[in-house]
């Protein structure tokens, strides 16, 4: 599931620049993974991104029971994108990094996987959203108890706890909410990113609002830009949509890392 920056804002120039960059990025993404070329290319790129994500020191440093907030990729293998009346046509696809979610809950990692859910809005639908995004546990890595109430589940089971609104997937209604203070890492999709951790979303503002809450109170693992105790925020995308600078507004939250199939960018060191 994807989330987004607010599409308006006082800075009309930044808003206009975002619209232009979104149009460009959607064209790039559809060219790689859209119906015209098939999704195989995007899936392969997603697997490569997932491998780099799992090799990230911040990921390897997560201990059993730590909460990772992932997402259900638009156009991914969990369920292919479909056209839904009222929500527009097939969305620009996102890299399918769900193999990282399997790795999170399997074997010795035993991490808790959470997925977004929104009450009163749709993450990834485009346009400013009114609802509040929460992260909800869909697999506890076999740890049980504690955060998320011990929902159980191992590899693959998390897919059974995905609910669908047309082509948009998120945590099922009965998946327990994770308090922001318990989040260790958030993996964030986007239409485009820049080398300094700037993110261009789809225009709803869900991720920026959620990240602001999590970063204010989260426990984390000590790998974020603000020092020990801050949750780690990782943006994932294909390398073709990494630019020198995305248009930004004051509310936009920067990533600590940007991971593509070709490189791992430490955005904490960039201006």
mmCIF file of C-alpha atoms in Angstrom:
data_model
loop_
_atom_site.group_PDB
_atom_site.id
_atom_site.type_symbol
_atom_site.label_atom_id
_atom_site.label_comp_id
_atom_site.label_asym_id
_atom_site.label_seq_id
_atom_site.Cartn_x
_atom_site.Cartn_y
_atom_site.Cartn_z
ATOM 1 C CA UNK A 1 0.000 0.000 0.000
ATOM 2 C CA UNK A 2 1.375 3.432 -0.807
ATOM 3 C CA UNK A 3 0.975 6.831 0.896
ATOM 4 C CA UNK A 4 1.470 10.382 -0.052
ATOM 5 C CA UNK A 5 2.302 13.995 0.578
ATOM 6 C CA UNK A 6 -0.325 16.659 0.771
ATOM 7 C CA UNK A 7 -1.050 17.850 -2.731
ATOM 8 C CA UNK A 8 -1.654 21.505 -1.909
ATOM 9 C CA UNK A 9 0.127 23.747 0.573
ATOM 10 C CA UNK A 10 0.905 27.437 0.715
ATOM 11 C CA UNK A 11 3.771 27.122 -1.701
ATOM 12 C CA UNK A 12 2.003 26.991 -5.046
ATOM 13 C CA UNK A 13 5.306 26.642 -6.880
ATOM 14 C CA UNK A 14 6.223 23.492 -4.941
ATOM 15 C CA UNK A 15 2.746 22.045 -5.476
ATOM 16 C CA UNK A 16 2.971 22.649 -9.218
ATOM 17 C CA UNK A 17 6.452 21.130 -9.315
ATOM 18 C CA UNK A 18 5.149 18.055 -7.494
ATOM 19 C CA UNK A 19 2.385 17.609 -10.027
ATOM 20 C CA UNK A 20 4.890 17.745 -12.862
ATOM 21 C CA UNK A 21 7.261 15.331 -11.153
ATOM 22 C CA UNK A 22 4.428 12.912 -10.391
ATOM 23 C CA UNK A 23 3.386 12.862 -14.031
ATOM 24 C CA UNK A 24 6.984 12.151 -15.064
ATOM 25 C CA UNK A 25 7.494 9.432 -12.452
ATOM 26 C CA UNK A 26 4.220 7.684 -13.302
ATOM 27 C CA UNK A 27 5.317 7.536 -16.920
ATOM 28 C CA UNK A 28 8.650 5.971 -15.964
ATOM 29 C CA UNK A 29 7.054 3.414 -13.648
ATOM 30 C CA UNK A 30 4.398 2.409 -16.140
ATOM 31 C CA UNK A 31 7.074 1.975 -18.765
ATOM 32 C CA UNK A 32 8.891 -0.507 -16.551
ATOM 33 C CA UNK A 33 6.003 -2.373 -14.985
ATOM 34 C CA UNK A 34 2.805 -1.379 -16.762
ATOM 35 C CA UNK A 35 0.564 -3.444 -18.944
ATOM 36 C CA UNK A 36 2.549 -2.581 -22.040
ATOM 37 C CA UNK A 37 5.720 -4.294 -20.847
ATOM 38 C CA UNK A 38 4.378 -6.684 -18.234
ATOM 39 C CA UNK A 39 5.139 -6.628 -14.527
ATOM 40 C CA UNK A 40 8.047 -9.048 -14.687
ATOM 41 C CA UNK A 41 10.589 -6.263 -14.916
ATOM 42 C CA UNK A 42 9.208 -4.472 -11.858
ATOM 43 C CA UNK A 43 9.021 -7.744 -9.916
ATOM 44 C CA UNK A 44 12.654 -8.553 -10.658
ATOM 45 C CA UNK A 45 13.700 -5.053 -9.635
ATOM 46 C CA UNK A 46 11.640 -5.441 -6.462
ATOM 47 C CA UNK A 47 13.472 -8.644 -5.554
ATOM 48 C CA UNK A 48 16.810 -6.870 -5.991
ATOM 49 C CA UNK A 49 15.622 -3.960 -3.836
ATOM 50 C CA UNK A 50 14.406 -6.394 -1.164
ATOM 51 C CA UNK A 51 17.814 -8.065 -1.082
ATOM 52 C CA UNK A 52 19.521 -4.709 -0.555
ATOM 53 C CA UNK A 53 16.975 -3.785 2.121
ATOM 54 C CA UNK A 54 17.710 -6.999 4.018
ATOM 55 C CA UNK A 55 21.447 -6.262 3.751
ATOM 56 C CA UNK A 56 21.040 -2.816 5.328
ATOM 57 C CA UNK A 57 22.847 -2.630 8.666
ATOM 58 C CA UNK A 58 19.803 -1.056 10.283
ATOM 59 C CA UNK A 59 17.677 -4.020 9.109
ATOM 60 C CA UNK A 60 20.223 -6.592 10.276
ATOM 61 C CA UNK A 61 20.331 -4.841 13.641
ATOM 62 C CA UNK A 62 16.634 -5.395 14.324
ATOM 63 C CA UNK A 63 16.060 -7.885 17.124
ATOM 64 C CA UNK A 64 13.305 -10.539 17.364
ATOM 65 C CA UNK A 65 9.969 -8.903 18.127
ATOM 66 C CA UNK A 66 10.913 -5.556 16.575
ATOM 67 C CA UNK A 67 8.146 -3.995 14.464
ATOM 68 C CA UNK A 68 8.793 -3.300 10.789
ATOM 69 C CA UNK A 69 6.080 -1.342 8.974
ATOM 70 C CA UNK A 70 5.942 -2.493 5.359
ATOM 71 C CA UNK A 71 3.400 -1.944 2.586
ATOM 72 C CA UNK A 72 1.415 -3.882 -0.004
ATOM 73 C CA UNK A 73 2.865 -2.830 -3.377
ATOM 74 C CA UNK A 74 0.531 -1.500 -6.037
ATOM 75 C CA UNK A 75 0.646 -3.911 -8.973
ATOM 76 C CA UNK A 76 2.652 -6.420 -6.962
ATOM 77 C CA UNK A 77 2.451 -10.200 -6.786
ATOM 78 C CA UNK A 78 0.313 -10.210 -3.661
ATOM 79 C CA UNK A 79 -2.518 -9.201 -5.971
ATOM 80 C CA UNK A 80 -2.230 -7.684 -9.461
ATOM 81 C CA UNK A 81 -3.595 -4.190 -9.986
ATOM 82 C CA UNK A 82 -7.136 -3.983 -11.354
ATOM 83 C CA UNK A 83 -9.228 -1.128 -12.651
ATOM 84 C CA UNK A 84 -11.900 0.089 -10.269
ATOM 85 C CA UNK A 85 -14.627 2.587 -11.073
ATOM 86 C CA UNK A 86 -14.343 5.761 -9.031
ATOM 87 C CA UNK A 87 -10.686 5.227 -8.232
ATOM 88 C CA UNK A 88 -9.340 5.799 -11.717
ATOM 89 C CA UNK A 89 -7.396 3.401 -13.889
ATOM 90 C CA UNK A 90 -4.513 1.109 -13.082
ATOM 91 C CA UNK A 91 -2.004 2.929 -10.857
ATOM 92 C CA UNK A 92 1.666 3.334 -11.571
ATOM 93 C CA UNK A 93 3.202 0.175 -10.081
ATOM 94 C CA UNK A 94 5.545 -0.047 -7.111
ATOM 95 C CA UNK A 95 8.484 -2.438 -6.748
ATOM 96 C CA UNK A 96 7.348 -5.641 -5.058
ATOM 97 C CA UNK A 97 9.659 -6.024 -2.070
ATOM 98 C CA UNK A 98 7.402 -8.534 -0.325
ATOM 99 C CA UNK A 99 10.224 -11.102 -0.221
ATOM 100 C CA UNK A 100 11.689 -8.844 2.489
ATOM 101 C CA UNK A 101 8.464 -9.229 4.503
ATOM 102 C CA UNK A 102 8.824 -13.014 4.217
ATOM 103 C CA UNK A 103 12.400 -12.722 5.456
ATOM 104 C CA UNK A 104 11.279 -10.515 8.333
ATOM 105 C CA UNK A 105 8.948 -13.085 9.856
ATOM 106 C CA UNK A 106 10.929 -16.212 9.005
ATOM 107 C CA UNK A 107 13.591 -18.221 10.742
ATOM 108 C CA UNK A 108 15.959 -16.441 13.053
ATOM 109 C CA UNK A 109 14.734 -12.920 12.214
ATOM 110 C CA UNK A 110 11.317 -13.321 13.881
ATOM 111 C CA UNK A 111 10.346 -9.686 13.324
ATOM 112 C CA UNK A 112 6.808 -8.402 13.601
ATOM 113 C CA UNK A 113 5.416 -7.210 10.279
ATOM 114 C CA UNK A 114 2.861 -4.405 10.238
ATOM 115 C CA UNK A 115 0.987 -2.982 7.260
ATOM 116 C CA UNK A 116 -0.829 0.348 6.882
ATOM 117 C CA UNK A 117 -4.553 0.749 7.395
ATOM 118 C CA UNK A 118 -6.520 3.963 7.054
ATOM 119 C CA UNK A 119 -9.848 4.844 8.626
ATOM 120 C CA UNK A 120 -11.738 7.402 6.586
ATOM 121 C CA UNK A 121 -9.414 7.470 3.607
ATOM 122 C CA UNK A 122 -7.529 5.441 1.026
ATOM 123 C CA UNK A 123 -3.743 5.218 1.048
ATOM 124 C CA UNK A 124 -2.440 5.284 -2.482
ATOM 125 C CA UNK A 125 -5.600 6.578 -4.108
ATOM 126 C CA UNK A 126 -4.173 9.983 -4.914
ATOM 127 C CA UNK A 127 -5.448 13.366 -3.788
ATOM 128 C CA UNK A 128 -5.452 14.823 -0.285
ATOM 129 C CA UNK A 129 -6.736 12.353 2.303
ATOM 130 C CA UNK A 130 -8.688 12.979 5.498
ATOM 131 C CA UNK A 131 -8.184 9.641 7.256
ATOM 132 C CA UNK A 132 -5.474 8.693 9.718
ATOM 133 C CA UNK A 133 -3.036 5.957 8.820
ATOM 134 C CA UNK A 134 -2.136 3.336 11.399
ATOM 135 C CA UNK A 135 0.251 0.386 11.243
ATOM 136 C CA UNK A 136 -1.320 -2.946 12.154
ATOM 137 C CA UNK A 137 0.427 -6.247 12.866
ATOM 138 C CA UNK A 138 -0.250 -8.951 10.278
ATOM 139 C CA UNK A 139 2.461 -11.438 11.344
ATOM 140 C CA UNK A 140 4.361 -11.684 14.610
ATOM 141 C CA UNK A 141 7.237 -13.831 13.388
ATOM 142 C CA UNK A 142 6.271 -16.523 15.875
ATOM 143 C CA UNK A 143 7.199 -14.300 18.816
ATOM 144 C CA UNK A 144 3.614 -13.979 20.096
ATOM 145 C CA UNK A 145 2.256 -11.712 22.822
ATOM 146 C CA UNK A 146 3.435 -8.173 23.470
ATOM 147 C CA UNK A 147 3.159 -5.686 20.634
ATOM 148 C CA UNK A 148 0.189 -6.378 18.410
ATOM 149 C CA UNK A 149 -1.385 -8.922 20.727
ATOM 150 C CA UNK A 150 0.303 -12.026 19.276
ATOM 151 C CA UNK A 151 -1.543 -12.497 15.996
ATOM 152 C CA UNK A 152 0.565 -15.515 15.080
ATOM 153 C CA UNK A 153 1.531 -16.427 11.558
ATOM 154 C CA UNK A 154 4.681 -17.327 9.725
ATOM 155 C CA UNK A 155 5.948 -16.980 6.172
ATOM 156 C CA UNK A 156 3.078 -16.341 3.785
ATOM 157 C CA UNK A 157 0.420 -16.023 6.466
ATOM 158 C CA UNK A 158 0.658 -12.250 6.411
ATOM 159 C CA UNK A 159 -0.855 -12.284 2.908
ATOM 160 C CA UNK A 160 -4.014 -13.785 4.352
ATOM 161 C CA UNK A 161 -4.371 -10.728 6.580
ATOM 162 C CA UNK A 162 -4.393 -8.242 3.709
ATOM 163 C CA UNK A 163 -7.707 -6.518 2.956
ATOM 164 C CA UNK A 164 -8.436 -4.971 -0.433
ATOM 165 C CA UNK A 165 -10.152 -1.811 -1.598
ATOM 166 C CA UNK A 166 -10.001 -2.239 -5.355
ATOM 167 C CA UNK A 167 -6.313 -2.308 -6.254
ATOM 168 C CA UNK A 168 -5.221 -1.007 -2.839
ATOM 169 C CA UNK A 169 -4.133 -3.484 -0.170
ATOM 170 C CA UNK A 170 -3.663 -2.914 3.545
ATOM 171 C CA UNK A 171 -3.999 -4.568 6.927
ATOM 172 C CA UNK A 172 -7.268 -6.388 7.622
ATOM 173 C CA UNK A 173 -9.796 -4.704 9.880
ATOM 174 C CA UNK A 174 -9.089 -7.071 12.775
ATOM 175 C CA UNK A 175 -5.299 -6.639 12.667
ATOM 176 C CA UNK A 176 -4.144 -5.005 15.928
ATOM 177 C CA UNK A 177 -2.793 -1.457 15.807
ATOM 178 C CA UNK A 178 0.843 -0.858 16.724
ATOM 179 C CA UNK A 179 1.477 2.176 18.903
ATOM 180 C CA UNK A 180 3.916 4.616 17.261
ATOM 181 C CA UNK A 181 6.303 4.241 20.185
ATOM 182 C CA UNK A 182 6.769 0.539 19.344
ATOM 183 C CA UNK A 183 7.825 0.991 15.708
ATOM 184 C CA UNK A 184 11.461 0.233 14.908
ATOM 185 C CA UNK A 185 11.501 0.742 11.127
ATOM 186 C CA UNK A 186 9.166 2.071 8.442
ATOM 187 C CA UNK A 187 9.718 1.058 4.806
ATOM 188 C CA UNK A 188 8.084 3.629 2.555
ATOM 189 C CA UNK A 189 7.141 3.495 -1.139
ATOM 190 C CA UNK A 190 6.968 6.564 -3.339
ATOM 191 C CA UNK A 191 6.722 7.738 -6.915
ATOM 192 C CA UNK A 192 10.221 9.229 -6.716
ATOM 193 C CA UNK A 193 12.963 10.014 -4.214
ATOM 194 C CA UNK A 194 16.062 12.159 -4.183
ATOM 195 C CA UNK A 195 19.557 11.475 -2.899
ATOM 196 C CA UNK A 196 18.940 13.588 0.212
ATOM 197 C CA UNK A 197 15.977 11.467 1.293
ATOM 198 C CA UNK A 198 13.232 13.620 -0.165
ATOM 199 C CA UNK A 199 10.142 11.673 -1.172
ATOM 200 C CA UNK A 200 7.439 12.309 -3.750
ATOM 201 C CA UNK A 201 4.233 10.482 -2.849
ATOM 202 C CA UNK A 202 0.863 10.273 -4.557
ATOM 203 C CA UNK A 203 -0.738 13.310 -2.946
ATOM 204 C CA UNK A 204 -2.757 12.088 0.058
ATOM 205 C CA UNK A 205 -0.456 13.052 2.935
ATOM 206 C CA UNK A 206 -0.913 9.759 4.810
ATOM 207 C CA UNK A 207 2.721 8.778 5.157
ATOM 208 C CA UNK A 208 3.935 12.246 6.089
ATOM 209 C CA UNK A 209 1.357 12.524 8.861
ATOM 210 C CA UNK A 210 2.054 8.999 10.089
ATOM 211 C CA UNK A 211 5.834 9.415 10.030
ATOM 212 C CA UNK A 212 5.587 12.692 11.922
ATOM 213 C CA UNK A 213 3.732 10.854 14.716
ATOM 214 C CA UNK A 214 6.113 7.893 14.754
ATOM 215 C CA UNK A 215 9.268 9.991 14.722
ATOM 216 C CA UNK A 216 7.958 12.116 17.582
ATOM 217 C CA UNK A 217 7.509 9.191 19.980
ATOM 218 C CA UNK A 218 8.943 6.022 18.432
ATOM 219 C CA UNK A 219 11.455 3.813 20.207
ATOM 220 C CA UNK A 220 13.329 2.642 17.145
ATOM 221 C CA UNK A 221 16.756 1.045 17.023
ATOM 222 C CA UNK A 222 19.058 4.045 17.046
ATOM 223 C CA UNK A 223 19.733 4.203 13.307
ATOM 224 C CA UNK A 224 17.824 7.338 12.375
ATOM 225 C CA UNK A 225 19.036 10.809 11.550
ATOM 226 C CA UNK A 226 18.214 12.220 14.983
ATOM 227 C CA UNK A 227 20.354 9.765 16.908
ATOM 228 C CA UNK A 228 19.726 6.833 19.268
ATOM 229 C CA UNK A 229 16.143 5.766 19.834
ATOM 230 C CA UNK A 230 14.717 7.128 16.607
ATOM 231 C CA UNK A 231 12.955 4.717 14.233
ATOM 232 C CA UNK A 232 14.652 4.155 10.888
ATOM 233 C CA UNK A 233 12.788 5.356 7.793
ATOM 234 C CA UNK A 234 13.730 3.691 4.508
ATOM 235 C CA UNK A 235 12.429 4.725 1.101
ATOM 236 C CA UNK A 236 12.351 2.084 -1.638
ATOM 237 C CA UNK A 237 12.033 2.636 -5.387
ATOM 238 C CA UNK A 238 13.592 1.708 -8.695
ATOM 239 C CA UNK A 239 16.765 3.612 -9.507
ATOM 240 C CA UNK A 240 15.199 5.242 -12.570
ATOM 241 C CA UNK A 241 13.052 7.497 -10.344
ATOM 242 C CA UNK A 242 15.852 8.747 -8.085
ATOM 243 C CA UNK A 243 16.477 12.402 -8.924
ATOM 244 C CA UNK A 244 18.761 15.142 -7.653
ATOM 245 C CA UNK A 245 15.899 16.829 -5.817
ATOM 246 C CA UNK A 246 12.174 16.253 -5.547
ATOM 247 C CA UNK A 247 9.899 19.200 -4.892
ATOM 248 C CA UNK A 248 9.422 19.590 -1.147
ATOM 249 C CA UNK A 249 7.153 21.406 1.259
ATOM 250 C CA UNK A 250 7.615 22.037 4.978
ATOM 251 C CA UNK A 251 5.545 19.016 6.036
ATOM 252 C CA UNK A 252 7.442 16.512 3.890
ATOM 253 C CA UNK A 253 9.362 13.927 5.941
ATOM 254 C CA UNK A 254 12.797 12.881 4.732
ATOM 255 C CA UNK A 255 14.050 9.308 4.596
ATOM 256 C CA UNK A 256 17.159 8.077 6.394
ATOM 257 C CA UNK A 257 17.967 5.679 3.574
ATOM 258 C CA UNK A 258 16.861 5.267 -0.027
ATOM 259 C CA UNK A 259 17.253 1.745 -1.396
ATOM 260 C CA UNK A 260 17.059 0.866 -5.093
ATOM 261 C CA UNK A 261 18.062 -2.200 -7.096
ATOM 262 C CA UNK A 262 21.379 -0.525 -7.915
ATOM 263 C CA UNK A 263 22.450 1.341 -4.779
ATOM 264 C CA UNK A 264 21.870 2.045 -1.115
ATOM 265 C CA UNK A 265 21.884 5.775 -0.389
ATOM 266 C CA UNK A 266 22.645 7.032 3.106
ATOM 267 C CA UNK A 267 20.504 10.165 2.999
ATOM 268 C CA UNK A 268 21.464 11.101 6.555
ATOM 269 C CA UNK A 269 24.761 12.411 5.232
ATOM 270 C CA UNK A 270 23.184 14.526 2.514
ATOM 271 C CA UNK A 271 21.930 18.104 2.777
#
